[in-house]
Amino acid sequence: MSAAVTPRHARHPAGLVSSIYLPRTADALAFAMSTYGIPLLVLSTTRSAALTGAAFTLEWIPRLAAFGWAGSMVDRRGAAVVFHLASLGRALVLVAGGILLYLYPSGAVASVTVMVLAAATGVLTQFSYVAAETAGAAAGRRAGPRAHRVQAVLLGIDQTATLAGPALAGVLLLAGPPSMLAVVTGFSLLAALLALRTPPSPVARARAPKGRPGAGLVTGWRTIRALPALGWLVAGLTLSNLATGLLQAAGPVIVVQHFGQSTTAVGLVWSAAAAATLVAVTICRFALDRLGLWPVGAACSVIASLACLAAALAPDYLSYLVMVAVLMAADGGLAVVLRTLRSRLIPPEAFGSTLSATILILLLPFPVAGVLTALTPPDALDHVITACAALQTLGLFCAFARLRTDPALRT
């Protein structure tokens, strides 16, 4: 691309701050606060653990079901348009919910309101997430050989929001549900306004799947199959996610029952993991400049495998916390490699559909991990985690052995 036609953001990376990073930050904070805050809101409103669990399910089932629609819509209408409309829609839903909870702070109306909020924000957040990821991938393509830097910043934004969002939601709930919903609404509105500055992404109205939500996932699956490098990496990370998902699902049982710690200590594990991931993403950003995708990805896969095995055999809480943090830090490095590879290989006109299919595949191990946790006696969890860690090691080894000579990971 000649200098005469180089997009303004490519020539001036600082333009990424207002057009990509700031909208992503606002949306990520709204995402994290609604994801973790809505179940807390349900618990504070209904005082029911059963409804709290149901609300968590209501958040995630519509999100998974929305992947096909979200990917197809982004491919047809463009990331900026979907990002703006989804963030604006979430803000309107939250305003309505806040008003109802202010007028009816308890009772049947409040219970119905918070459950509807869980489902509605889950769907709209999924649309905004796919759109934001698509916009970020487009920015990575414009950055050329520095695409990994863009992806590292975006992953850092997500991890910072994951670290700060739940804590902020919990603190705001002390002032009452309307206060928390007002702040999430503010972040959603800010994301909607900033999305207007997001560069338009390529659209493919003629070829984008219409009508059935599954059509977008079929398109995405076909694209993954046509890109062997992406397919191998996704397969390896899917097996890796079974191990990390099991640690997440079994974390409360391990920390509280096995190590005799409080429930607060469970949250400390994942706060430490998020902080370690932020550090790892920063390190990977500079390592990728010097070493390339394959060496960094292979190193992260080795560290992740060893840390997961060590976590399964951890003799005490502190060593368990450290090993989980190391595991998630290495997983963050692998996420940077995956995001960079996605932005390089996936055709722009099919990015939304392929992204949706990729995320669905990577998320499938998590409900499996939940089932394994439910079916496994607490005393046997370490054996199951060890088996999953061995499967993780095998999957990542096969993936990176296959990708060693692939040109897509050699730069």
mmCIF file of C-alpha atoms in Angstrom:
data_model
loop_
_atom_site.group_PDB
_atom_site.id
_atom_site.type_symbol
_atom_site.label_atom_id
_atom_site.label_comp_id
_atom_site.label_asym_id
_atom_site.label_seq_id
_atom_site.Cartn_x
_atom_site.Cartn_y
_atom_site.Cartn_z
ATOM 1 C CA MET A 1 0.000 0.000 0.000
ATOM 2 C CA SER A 2 1.494 3.310 -1.023
ATOM 3 C CA ALA A 3 1.932 6.233 1.316
ATOM 4 C CA ALA A 4 -0.643 8.179 -0.659
ATOM 5 C CA VAL A 5 -3.403 5.756 0.234
ATOM 6 C CA THR A 6 -2.238 4.574 3.654
ATOM 7 C CA PRO A 7 -5.085 5.007 6.170
ATOM 8 C CA ARG A 8 -4.578 7.745 8.715
ATOM 9 C CA HIS A 9 -4.518 5.307 11.652
ATOM 10 C CA ALA A 10 -1.749 3.251 10.041
ATOM 11 C CA ARG A 11 0.481 6.292 9.571
ATOM 12 C CA HIS A 12 -0.355 7.692 12.985
ATOM 13 C CA PRO A 13 -0.688 4.851 15.539
ATOM 14 C CA ALA A 14 -1.797 7.426 18.117
ATOM 15 C CA GLY A 15 -5.103 7.497 16.215
ATOM 16 C CA LEU A 16 -5.724 3.995 17.510
ATOM 17 C CA VAL A 17 -6.261 5.419 20.989
ATOM 18 C CA SER A 18 -9.440 7.309 20.115
ATOM 19 C CA SER A 19 -10.709 5.017 17.365
ATOM 20 C CA ILE A 20 -9.975 1.547 18.836
ATOM 21 C CA TYR A 21 -8.552 1.545 22.350
ATOM 22 C CA LEU A 22 -10.918 3.981 24.081
ATOM 23 C CA PRO A 23 -14.115 2.386 22.673
ATOM 24 C CA ARG A 24 -12.754 -1.042 23.610
ATOM 25 C CA THR A 25 -11.927 0.145 27.149
ATOM 26 C CA ALA A 26 -15.412 1.530 27.749
ATOM 27 C CA ASP A 27 -17.057 -1.601 26.338
ATOM 28 C CA ALA A 28 -14.745 -3.955 28.255
ATOM 29 C CA LEU A 29 -15.582 -2.231 31.546
ATOM 30 C CA ALA A 30 -19.304 -2.453 30.787
ATOM 31 C CA PHE A 31 -18.787 -6.104 29.787
ATOM 32 C CA ALA A 32 -16.945 -7.027 33.000
ATOM 33 C CA MET A 33 -19.275 -5.076 35.298
ATOM 34 C CA SER A 34 -22.418 -6.558 33.775
ATOM 35 C CA THR A 35 -21.021 -10.106 33.572
ATOM 36 C CA TYR A 36 -19.972 -10.217 37.222
ATOM 37 C CA GLY A 37 -22.231 -7.505 38.622
ATOM 38 C CA ILE A 38 -25.595 -8.755 37.375
ATOM 39 C CA PRO A 39 -25.399 -12.050 39.343
ATOM 40 C CA LEU A 40 -24.385 -10.022 42.422
ATOM 41 C CA LEU A 41 -27.318 -7.742 41.725
ATOM 42 C CA VAL A 42 -29.650 -10.745 41.554
ATOM 43 C CA LEU A 43 -28.336 -12.041 44.870
ATOM 44 C CA SER A 44 -28.714 -8.664 46.610
ATOM 45 C CA THR A 45 -32.222 -8.206 45.197
ATOM 46 C CA THR A 46 -33.694 -11.700 45.565
ATOM 47 C CA ARG A 47 -31.502 -13.182 48.337
ATOM 48 C CA SER A 48 -31.741 -16.433 46.394
ATOM 49 C CA ALA A 49 -28.679 -18.510 45.508
ATOM 50 C CA ALA A 50 -30.773 -20.537 43.052
ATOM 51 C CA LEU A 51 -31.876 -17.421 41.166
ATOM 52 C CA THR A 52 -28.312 -16.132 41.197
ATOM 53 C CA GLY A 53 -27.146 -19.287 39.489
ATOM 54 C CA ALA A 54 -30.045 -19.089 37.062
ATOM 55 C CA ALA A 55 -29.099 -15.490 36.255
ATOM 56 C CA PHE A 56 -25.544 -16.566 35.454
ATOM 57 C CA THR A 57 -26.980 -19.187 33.118
ATOM 58 C CA LEU A 58 -29.315 -16.626 31.570
ATOM 59 C CA GLU A 59 -26.310 -14.425 30.858
ATOM 60 C CA TRP A 60 -24.283 -17.090 29.110
ATOM 61 C CA ILE A 61 -26.782 -19.246 27.240
ATOM 62 C CA PRO A 62 -28.070 -16.306 25.138
ATOM 63 C CA ARG A 63 -24.481 -15.209 24.544
ATOM 64 C CA LEU A 64 -23.548 -18.572 23.112
ATOM 65 C CA ALA A 65 -26.748 -18.669 21.062
ATOM 66 C CA ALA A 66 -26.058 -15.141 19.779
ATOM 67 C CA PHE A 67 -22.647 -15.946 18.280
ATOM 68 C CA GLY A 68 -24.053 -16.917 14.884
ATOM 69 C CA TRP A 69 -26.230 -13.813 14.667
ATOM 70 C CA ALA A 70 -23.448 -11.528 15.900
ATOM 71 C CA GLY A 71 -20.838 -12.748 13.444
ATOM 72 C CA SER A 72 -23.203 -12.594 10.474
ATOM 73 C CA MET A 73 -24.439 -9.127 11.453
ATOM 74 C CA VAL A 74 -20.915 -7.750 11.774
ATOM 75 C CA ASP A 75 -19.970 -9.196 8.386
ATOM 76 C CA ARG A 76 -23.069 -7.688 6.767
ATOM 77 C CA ARG A 77 -23.279 -4.291 8.492
ATOM 78 C CA GLY A 78 -19.742 -3.593 9.627
ATOM 79 C CA ALA A 79 -18.150 -3.571 13.074
ATOM 80 C CA ALA A 80 -18.657 0.125 13.815
ATOM 81 C CA VAL A 81 -22.417 0.034 13.205
ATOM 82 C CA VAL A 82 -23.004 -3.121 15.268
ATOM 83 C CA PHE A 83 -20.693 -1.873 18.029
ATOM 84 C CA HIS A 84 -22.610 1.408 18.284
ATOM 85 C CA LEU A 85 -26.094 -0.134 18.200
ATOM 86 C CA ALA A 86 -25.275 -2.947 20.663
ATOM 87 C CA SER A 87 -23.703 -0.564 23.196
ATOM 88 C CA LEU A 88 -26.582 1.882 22.827
ATOM 89 C CA GLY A 89 -29.140 -0.918 23.209
ATOM 90 C CA ARG A 90 -27.420 -2.161 26.358
ATOM 91 C CA ALA A 91 -27.500 1.364 27.817
ATOM 92 C CA LEU A 92 -31.241 1.673 27.143
ATOM 93 C CA VAL A 93 -31.957 -1.717 28.724
ATOM 94 C CA LEU A 94 -29.926 -0.770 31.797
ATOM 95 C CA VAL A 95 -31.725 2.574 32.126
ATOM 96 C CA ALA A 96 -35.085 0.825 32.045
ATOM 97 C CA GLY A 97 -33.886 -1.741 34.584
ATOM 98 C CA GLY A 98 -32.490 0.939 36.887
ATOM 99 C CA ILE A 99 -35.772 2.865 36.851
ATOM 100 C CA LEU A 100 -37.793 -0.258 37.647
ATOM 101 C CA LEU A 101 -35.480 -1.238 40.494
ATOM 102 C CA TYR A 102 -35.655 2.283 41.898
ATOM 103 C CA LEU A 103 -39.464 2.151 41.864
ATOM 104 C CA TYR A 104 -39.702 -1.522 42.939
ATOM 105 C CA PRO A 105 -36.575 -2.381 44.975
ATOM 106 C CA SER A 106 -37.940 -5.776 46.009
ATOM 107 C CA GLY A 107 -40.689 -8.229 45.225
ATOM 108 C CA ALA A 108 -41.812 -9.958 42.062
ATOM 109 C CA VAL A 109 -41.189 -6.960 39.786
ATOM 110 C CA ALA A 110 -37.611 -6.629 41.023
ATOM 111 C CA SER A 111 -36.968 -10.354 40.566
ATOM 112 C CA VAL A 112 -38.305 -10.358 37.010
ATOM 113 C CA THR A 113 -36.381 -7.180 36.212
ATOM 114 C CA VAL A 114 -32.981 -8.505 37.244
ATOM 115 C CA MET A 115 -33.513 -11.798 35.425
ATOM 116 C CA VAL A 116 -34.471 -9.977 32.221
ATOM 117 C CA LEU A 117 -31.436 -7.727 32.663
ATOM 118 C CA ALA A 118 -29.205 -10.795 32.848
ATOM 119 C CA ALA A 119 -30.511 -12.211 29.569
ATOM 120 C CA ALA A 120 -30.718 -8.922 27.645
ATOM 121 C CA THR A 121 -27.300 -7.602 28.645
ATOM 122 C CA GLY A 122 -25.784 -11.012 27.877
ATOM 123 C CA VAL A 123 -27.003 -10.943 24.274
ATOM 124 C CA LEU A 124 -26.167 -7.282 23.616
ATOM 125 C CA THR A 125 -22.742 -7.637 25.200
ATOM 126 C CA GLN A 126 -21.962 -10.522 22.884
ATOM 127 C CA PHE A 127 -22.787 -8.397 19.844
ATOM 128 C CA SER A 128 -20.601 -5.547 21.067
ATOM 129 C CA TYR A 129 -17.755 -7.944 21.876
ATOM 130 C CA VAL A 130 -17.707 -9.558 18.424
ATOM 131 C CA ALA A 131 -17.886 -6.117 16.816
ATOM 132 C CA ALA A 132 -15.076 -4.761 19.003
ATOM 133 C CA GLU A 133 -12.899 -7.797 18.244
ATOM 134 C CA THR A 134 -13.525 -7.354 14.523
ATOM 135 C CA ALA A 135 -12.562 -3.668 14.712
ATOM 136 C CA GLY A 136 -9.422 -4.605 16.640
ATOM 137 C CA ALA A 137 -8.453 -7.211 14.047
ATOM 138 C CA ALA A 138 -8.909 -4.641 11.269
ATOM 139 C CA ALA A 139 -6.618 -2.272 13.174
ATOM 140 C CA GLY A 140 -4.082 -5.098 13.467
ATOM 141 C CA ARG A 141 -4.145 -5.676 9.721
ATOM 142 C CA ARG A 142 -3.518 -1.982 9.132
ATOM 143 C CA ALA A 143 -0.575 -2.143 11.532
ATOM 144 C CA GLY A 144 1.086 -4.796 9.333
ATOM 145 C CA PRO A 145 4.119 -6.416 11.013
ATOM 146 C CA ARG A 146 3.249 -4.670 14.283
ATOM 147 C CA ALA A 147 -0.155 -6.354 14.489
ATOM 148 C CA HIS A 148 0.855 -8.200 17.662
ATOM 149 C CA ARG A 149 1.344 -4.862 19.429
ATOM 150 C CA VAL A 150 -2.255 -3.891 18.735
ATOM 151 C CA GLN A 151 -3.490 -7.280 19.935
ATOM 152 C CA ALA A 152 -1.341 -7.082 23.073
ATOM 153 C CA VAL A 153 -2.846 -3.700 23.957
ATOM 154 C CA LEU A 154 -6.379 -4.984 23.364
ATOM 155 C CA LEU A 155 -5.751 -8.048 25.522
ATOM 156 C CA GLY A 156 -4.285 -5.800 28.216
ATOM 157 C CA ILE A 157 -7.439 -3.676 28.115
ATOM 158 C CA ASP A 158 -9.605 -6.784 28.528
ATOM 159 C CA GLN A 159 -7.529 -8.079 31.440
ATOM 160 C CA THR A 160 -7.535 -4.700 33.188
ATOM 161 C CA ALA A 161 -11.307 -4.542 32.858
ATOM 162 C CA THR A 162 -11.599 -8.103 34.194
ATOM 163 C CA LEU A 163 -9.462 -7.074 37.160
ATOM 164 C CA ALA A 164 -11.277 -3.804 37.900
ATOM 165 C CA GLY A 165 -14.851 -4.425 36.698
ATOM 166 C CA PRO A 166 -16.058 -7.004 39.251
ATOM 167 C CA ALA A 167 -14.537 -5.077 42.166
ATOM 168 C CA LEU A 168 -16.089 -1.816 40.971
ATOM 169 C CA ALA A 169 -19.485 -3.468 40.544
ATOM 170 C CA GLY A 170 -19.313 -4.916 44.058
ATOM 171 C CA VAL A 171 -18.409 -1.557 45.609
ATOM 172 C CA LEU A 172 -21.153 0.285 43.723
ATOM 173 C CA LEU A 173 -23.748 -2.263 44.825
ATOM 174 C CA LEU A 174 -23.150 -1.105 48.385
ATOM 175 C CA ALA A 175 -24.765 2.186 47.349
ATOM 176 C CA GLY A 176 -27.718 0.348 45.784
ATOM 177 C CA PRO A 177 -28.517 -1.415 42.490
ATOM 178 C CA PRO A 178 -29.464 1.804 40.627
ATOM 179 C CA SER A 179 -25.987 3.218 41.318
ATOM 180 C CA MET A 180 -24.248 0.223 39.802
ATOM 181 C CA LEU A 181 -26.571 0.156 36.810
ATOM 182 C CA ALA A 182 -26.046 3.890 36.289
ATOM 183 C CA VAL A 183 -22.273 3.454 36.032
ATOM 184 C CA VAL A 184 -22.576 0.488 33.653
ATOM 185 C CA THR A 185 -25.014 2.576 31.610
ATOM 186 C CA GLY A 186 -22.460 5.390 31.517
ATOM 187 C CA PHE A 187 -19.743 3.078 30.193
ATOM 188 C CA SER A 188 -22.189 1.668 27.615
ATOM 189 C CA LEU A 189 -23.156 5.133 26.385
ATOM 190 C CA LEU A 190 -19.505 6.146 26.225
ATOM 191 C CA ALA A 191 -18.734 3.035 24.180
ATOM 192 C CA ALA A 192 -21.653 3.816 21.846
ATOM 193 C CA LEU A 193 -20.435 7.381 21.300
ATOM 194 C CA LEU A 194 -16.801 6.394 20.832
ATOM 195 C CA ALA A 195 -17.849 3.646 18.413
ATOM 196 C CA LEU A 196 -18.787 6.420 15.997
ATOM 197 C CA ARG A 197 -15.036 7.082 15.657
ATOM 198 C CA THR A 198 -14.283 3.424 14.904
ATOM 199 C CA PRO A 199 -13.207 2.988 11.264
ATOM 200 C CA PRO A 200 -15.742 1.095 9.129
ATOM 201 C CA SER A 201 -14.788 -2.524 8.545
ATOM 202 C CA PRO A 202 -15.216 -4.364 5.232
ATOM 203 C CA VAL A 203 -18.701 -5.753 4.659
ATOM 204 C CA ALA A 204 -19.866 -8.514 2.354
ATOM 205 C CA ARG A 205 -23.606 -8.082 1.951
ATOM 206 C CA ALA A 206 -23.732 -10.261 -1.122
ATOM 207 C CA ARG A 207 -21.935 -13.187 0.441
ATOM 208 C CA ALA A 208 -22.694 -12.879 4.130
ATOM 209 C CA PRO A 209 -25.076 -15.540 5.435
ATOM 210 C CA LYS A 210 -28.600 -14.366 6.138
ATOM 211 C CA GLY A 211 -31.621 -15.683 7.924
ATOM 212 C CA ARG A 212 -30.393 -18.563 10.043
ATOM 213 C CA PRO A 213 -27.946 -17.828 12.880
ATOM 214 C CA GLY A 214 -26.187 -21.127 12.239
ATOM 215 C CA ALA A 215 -25.278 -20.046 8.714
ATOM 216 C CA GLY A 216 -22.673 -17.636 10.077
ATOM 217 C CA LEU A 217 -21.111 -20.393 12.172
ATOM 218 C CA VAL A 218 -20.993 -22.693 9.133
ATOM 219 C CA THR A 219 -19.152 -19.984 7.210
ATOM 220 C CA GLY A 220 -16.761 -19.529 10.117
ATOM 221 C CA TRP A 221 -16.136 -23.256 10.429
ATOM 222 C CA ARG A 222 -15.370 -23.532 6.723
ATOM 223 C CA THR A 223 -12.943 -20.628 6.983
ATOM 224 C CA ILE A 224 -11.132 -22.251 9.918
ATOM 225 C CA ARG A 225 -10.846 -25.511 7.981
ATOM 226 C CA ALA A 226 -9.408 -23.611 5.024
ATOM 227 C CA LEU A 227 -6.689 -22.080 7.244
ATOM 228 C CA PRO A 228 -4.617 -24.989 8.657
ATOM 229 C CA ALA A 229 -2.445 -22.758 10.863
ATOM 230 C CA LEU A 230 -5.493 -21.270 12.568
ATOM 231 C CA GLY A 231 -7.172 -24.664 12.839
ATOM 232 C CA TRP A 232 -4.194 -26.309 14.563
ATOM 233 C CA LEU A 233 -3.791 -23.432 17.011
ATOM 234 C CA VAL A 234 -7.503 -23.421 17.862
ATOM 235 C CA ALA A 235 -7.451 -27.204 18.377
ATOM 236 C CA GLY A 236 -4.490 -26.977 20.740
ATOM 237 C CA LEU A 237 -5.987 -24.100 22.705
ATOM 238 C CA THR A 238 -9.324 -25.903 22.968
ATOM 239 C CA LEU A 239 -7.657 -28.810 24.747
ATOM 240 C CA SER A 240 -5.735 -26.314 26.867
ATOM 241 C CA ASN A 241 -8.991 -24.606 27.837
ATOM 242 C CA LEU A 242 -10.321 -27.863 29.256
ATOM 243 C CA ALA A 243 -7.527 -27.770 31.846
ATOM 244 C CA THR A 244 -7.846 -24.049 32.610
ATOM 245 C CA GLY A 245 -11.641 -24.345 32.691
ATOM 246 C CA LEU A 246 -11.426 -27.196 35.183
ATOM 247 C CA LEU A 247 -9.190 -25.089 37.429
ATOM 248 C CA GLN A 248 -11.737 -22.283 37.259
ATOM 249 C CA ALA A 249 -14.732 -24.518 37.912
ATOM 250 C CA ALA A 250 -13.034 -26.495 40.675
ATOM 251 C CA GLY A 251 -11.269 -23.473 42.182
ATOM 252 C CA PRO A 252 -13.794 -22.848 44.987
ATOM 253 C CA VAL A 253 -13.789 -26.515 45.983
ATOM 254 C CA ILE A 254 -9.988 -26.714 45.950
ATOM 255 C CA VAL A 255 -9.375 -23.468 47.806
ATOM 256 C CA VAL A 256 -12.171 -23.726 50.387
ATOM 257 C CA GLN A 257 -12.429 -27.462 51.034
ATOM 258 C CA HIS A 258 -8.961 -28.738 50.223
ATOM 259 C CA PHE A 259 -6.818 -25.820 51.456
ATOM 260 C CA GLY A 260 -9.257 -24.597 54.103
ATOM 261 C CA GLN A 261 -9.281 -20.981 52.912
ATOM 262 C CA SER A 262 -12.150 -18.486 52.736
ATOM 263 C CA THR A 263 -14.223 -17.624 49.673
ATOM 264 C CA THR A 264 -12.317 -14.333 49.490
ATOM 265 C CA ALA A 265 -9.173 -16.353 48.849
ATOM 266 C CA VAL A 266 -10.828 -17.782 45.714
ATOM 267 C CA GLY A 267 -11.200 -14.286 44.295
ATOM 268 C CA LEU A 268 -7.595 -13.496 45.214
ATOM 269 C CA VAL A 269 -6.414 -16.359 43.004
ATOM 270 C CA TRP A 270 -8.058 -14.861 39.925
ATOM 271 C CA SER A 271 -7.051 -11.301 40.776
ATOM 272 C CA ALA A 272 -3.443 -12.492 40.961
ATOM 273 C CA ALA A 273 -3.943 -14.346 37.676
ATOM 274 C CA ALA A 274 -5.301 -11.221 35.963
ATOM 275 C CA ALA A 275 -2.377 -9.132 37.253
ATOM 276 C CA ALA A 276 0.137 -11.754 36.087
ATOM 277 C CA THR A 277 -1.543 -11.850 32.684
ATOM 278 C CA LEU A 278 -1.138 -8.098 32.298
ATOM 279 C CA VAL A 279 2.590 -8.420 32.974
ATOM 280 C CA ALA A 280 2.886 -11.383 30.591
ATOM 281 C CA VAL A 281 1.097 -9.552 27.792
ATOM 282 C CA THR A 282 3.516 -6.634 28.114
ATOM 283 C CA ILE A 283 6.508 -8.977 28.016
ATOM 284 C CA CYS A 284 5.101 -10.870 25.035
ATOM 285 C CA ARG A 285 4.616 -7.635 23.139
ATOM 286 C CA PHE A 286 8.369 -6.989 23.173
ATOM 287 C CA ALA A 287 9.301 -10.656 22.788
ATOM 288 C CA LEU A 288 7.202 -10.923 19.627
ATOM 289 C CA ASP A 289 9.073 -7.971 18.137
ATOM 290 C CA ARG A 290 12.358 -9.854 18.477
ATOM 291 C CA LEU A 291 11.455 -13.525 18.228
ATOM 292 C CA GLY A 292 8.244 -13.877 16.220
ATOM 293 C CA LEU A 293 5.012 -15.781 16.827
ATOM 294 C CA TRP A 294 6.188 -19.392 16.911
ATOM 295 C CA PRO A 295 8.996 -19.126 19.524
ATOM 296 C CA VAL A 296 6.847 -17.039 21.864
ATOM 297 C CA GLY A 297 3.820 -19.293 21.400
ATOM 298 C CA ALA A 298 5.858 -22.457 21.926
ATOM 299 C CA ALA A 299 7.474 -21.032 25.082
ATOM 300 C CA CYS A 300 4.079 -20.010 26.484
ATOM 301 C CA SER A 301 2.665 -23.471 25.745
ATOM 302 C CA VAL A 302 5.503 -25.154 27.662
ATOM 303 C CA ILE A 303 5.068 -22.803 30.640
ATOM 304 C CA ALA A 304 1.287 -23.290 30.642
ATOM 305 C CA SER A 305 1.591 -27.090 30.577
ATOM 306 C CA LEU A 306 4.145 -27.218 33.396
ATOM 307 C CA ALA A 307 2.204 -24.721 35.528
ATOM 308 C CA CYS A 308 -1.042 -26.668 35.151
ATOM 309 C CA LEU A 309 0.648 -29.907 36.191
ATOM 310 C CA ALA A 310 2.215 -28.108 39.169
ATOM 311 C CA ALA A 311 -1.136 -26.591 40.181
ATOM 312 C CA ALA A 312 -2.705 -30.055 40.252
ATOM 313 C CA LEU A 313 0.028 -31.205 42.640
ATOM 314 C CA ALA A 314 0.304 -27.999 44.713
ATOM 315 C CA PRO A 315 0.814 -28.818 48.415
ATOM 316 C CA ASP A 316 -0.594 -25.548 49.801
ATOM 317 C CA TYR A 317 -2.672 -22.498 48.919
ATOM 318 C CA LEU A 318 0.229 -20.141 48.159
ATOM 319 C CA SER A 319 1.893 -22.492 45.698
ATOM 320 C CA TYR A 320 -1.504 -23.155 44.100
ATOM 321 C CA LEU A 321 -2.115 -19.408 43.709
ATOM 322 C CA VAL A 322 1.326 -18.892 42.140
ATOM 323 C CA MET A 323 0.949 -21.783 39.701
ATOM 324 C CA VAL A 324 -2.528 -20.683 38.588
ATOM 325 C CA ALA A 325 -1.202 -17.152 38.057
ATOM 326 C CA VAL A 326 1.706 -18.487 35.986
ATOM 327 C CA LEU A 327 -0.687 -20.678 33.986
ATOM 328 C CA MET A 328 -3.024 -17.789 33.194
ATOM 329 C CA ALA A 329 -0.078 -15.524 32.347
ATOM 330 C CA ALA A 330 1.150 -18.084 29.802
ATOM 331 C CA ASP A 331 -2.415 -18.452 28.540
ATOM 332 C CA GLY A 332 -2.457 -14.680 28.015
ATOM 333 C CA GLY A 333 0.648 -14.964 25.846
ATOM 334 C CA LEU A 334 -1.031 -17.679 23.794
ATOM 335 C CA ALA A 335 -4.060 -15.400 23.416
ATOM 336 C CA VAL A 336 -1.855 -12.679 21.905
ATOM 337 C CA VAL A 337 -0.487 -15.231 19.413
ATOM 338 C CA LEU A 338 -4.020 -16.388 18.525
ATOM 339 C CA ARG A 339 -5.346 -12.836 18.107
ATOM 340 C CA THR A 340 -2.415 -11.860 15.909
ATOM 341 C CA LEU A 341 -2.761 -14.954 13.756
ATOM 342 C CA ARG A 342 -6.501 -14.363 13.399
ATOM 343 C CA SER A 343 -5.984 -10.793 12.219
ATOM 344 C CA ARG A 344 -3.396 -11.950 9.668
ATOM 345 C CA LEU A 345 -5.165 -14.950 8.187
ATOM 346 C CA ILE A 346 -8.939 -14.499 8.333
ATOM 347 C CA PRO A 347 -10.410 -12.702 5.279
ATOM 348 C CA PRO A 348 -11.876 -9.354 6.377
ATOM 349 C CA GLU A 349 -15.272 -10.050 4.795
ATOM 350 C CA ALA A 350 -15.677 -13.250 6.854
ATOM 351 C CA PHE A 351 -13.976 -12.134 10.039
ATOM 352 C CA GLY A 352 -17.110 -11.782 12.181
ATOM 353 C CA SER A 353 -18.408 -15.260 11.332
ATOM 354 C CA THR A 354 -15.005 -16.881 11.766
ATOM 355 C CA LEU A 355 -14.395 -15.067 15.049
ATOM 356 C CA SER A 356 -17.750 -16.299 16.359
ATOM 357 C CA ALA A 357 -16.969 -19.879 15.369
ATOM 358 C CA THR A 358 -13.496 -19.655 16.906
ATOM 359 C CA ILE A 359 -14.783 -18.327 20.221
ATOM 360 C CA LEU A 360 -17.522 -20.957 20.373
ATOM 361 C CA ILE A 361 -14.995 -23.756 19.841
ATOM 362 C CA LEU A 362 -12.701 -22.316 22.507
ATOM 363 C CA LEU A 363 -15.585 -21.970 24.985
ATOM 364 C CA LEU A 364 -16.962 -25.495 24.566
ATOM 365 C CA PRO A 365 -14.535 -27.045 27.121
ATOM 366 C CA PHE A 366 -15.817 -24.779 29.910
ATOM 367 C CA PRO A 367 -19.249 -26.397 30.368
ATOM 368 C CA VAL A 368 -17.496 -29.769 30.071
ATOM 369 C CA ALA A 369 -15.182 -28.670 32.889
ATOM 370 C CA GLY A 370 -18.223 -27.767 34.965
ATOM 371 C CA VAL A 371 -19.727 -31.213 34.425
ATOM 372 C CA LEU A 372 -16.427 -32.868 35.356
ATOM 373 C CA THR A 373 -16.266 -30.822 38.541
ATOM 374 C CA ALA A 374 -19.841 -31.743 39.451
ATOM 375 C CA LEU A 375 -19.275 -35.464 38.847
ATOM 376 C CA THR A 376 -15.854 -35.764 40.489
ATOM 377 C CA PRO A 377 -15.491 -36.308 44.264
ATOM 378 C CA PRO A 378 -13.471 -33.436 45.805
ATOM 379 C CA ASP A 379 -10.667 -35.790 46.858
ATOM 380 C CA ALA A 380 -10.205 -36.934 43.268
ATOM 381 C CA LEU A 381 -10.126 -33.508 41.613
ATOM 382 C CA ASP A 382 -6.330 -33.369 41.596
ATOM 383 C CA HIS A 383 -6.212 -36.587 39.555
ATOM 384 C CA VAL A 384 -8.708 -35.235 37.011
ATOM 385 C CA ILE A 385 -6.791 -31.950 36.745
ATOM 386 C CA THR A 386 -3.561 -33.896 36.215
ATOM 387 C CA ALA A 387 -5.185 -35.906 33.416
ATOM 388 C CA CYS A 388 -6.491 -32.711 31.780
ATOM 389 C CA ALA A 389 -3.055 -31.100 32.148
ATOM 390 C CA ALA A 390 -1.538 -34.080 30.320
ATOM 391 C CA LEU A 391 -4.139 -33.671 27.580
ATOM 392 C CA GLN A 392 -3.324 -29.942 27.452
ATOM 393 C CA THR A 393 0.378 -30.734 27.045
ATOM 394 C CA LEU A 394 -0.335 -33.189 24.235
ATOM 395 C CA GLY A 395 -2.644 -30.763 22.430
ATOM 396 C CA LEU A 396 -0.273 -27.806 22.594
ATOM 397 C CA PHE A 397 2.731 -29.952 21.639
ATOM 398 C CA CYS A 398 0.973 -31.313 18.549
ATOM 399 C CA ALA A 399 -0.247 -27.862 17.548
ATOM 400 C CA PHE A 400 3.113 -26.115 17.768
ATOM 401 C CA ALA A 401 5.013 -29.070 16.302
ATOM 402 C CA ARG A 402 2.697 -28.853 13.284
ATOM 403 C CA LEU A 403 3.064 -25.064 13.105
ATOM 404 C CA ARG A 404 6.851 -24.992 13.413
ATOM 405 C CA THR A 405 7.381 -24.661 9.676
ATOM 406 C CA ASP A 406 4.199 -22.771 8.877
ATOM 407 C CA PRO A 407 5.066 -19.388 7.311
ATOM 408 C CA ALA A 408 2.160 -17.711 9.087
ATOM 409 C CA LEU A 409 3.980 -18.083 12.434
ATOM 410 C CA ARG A 410 7.505 -17.456 11.247
ATOM 411 C CA THR A 411 7.277 -13.646 11.330
#
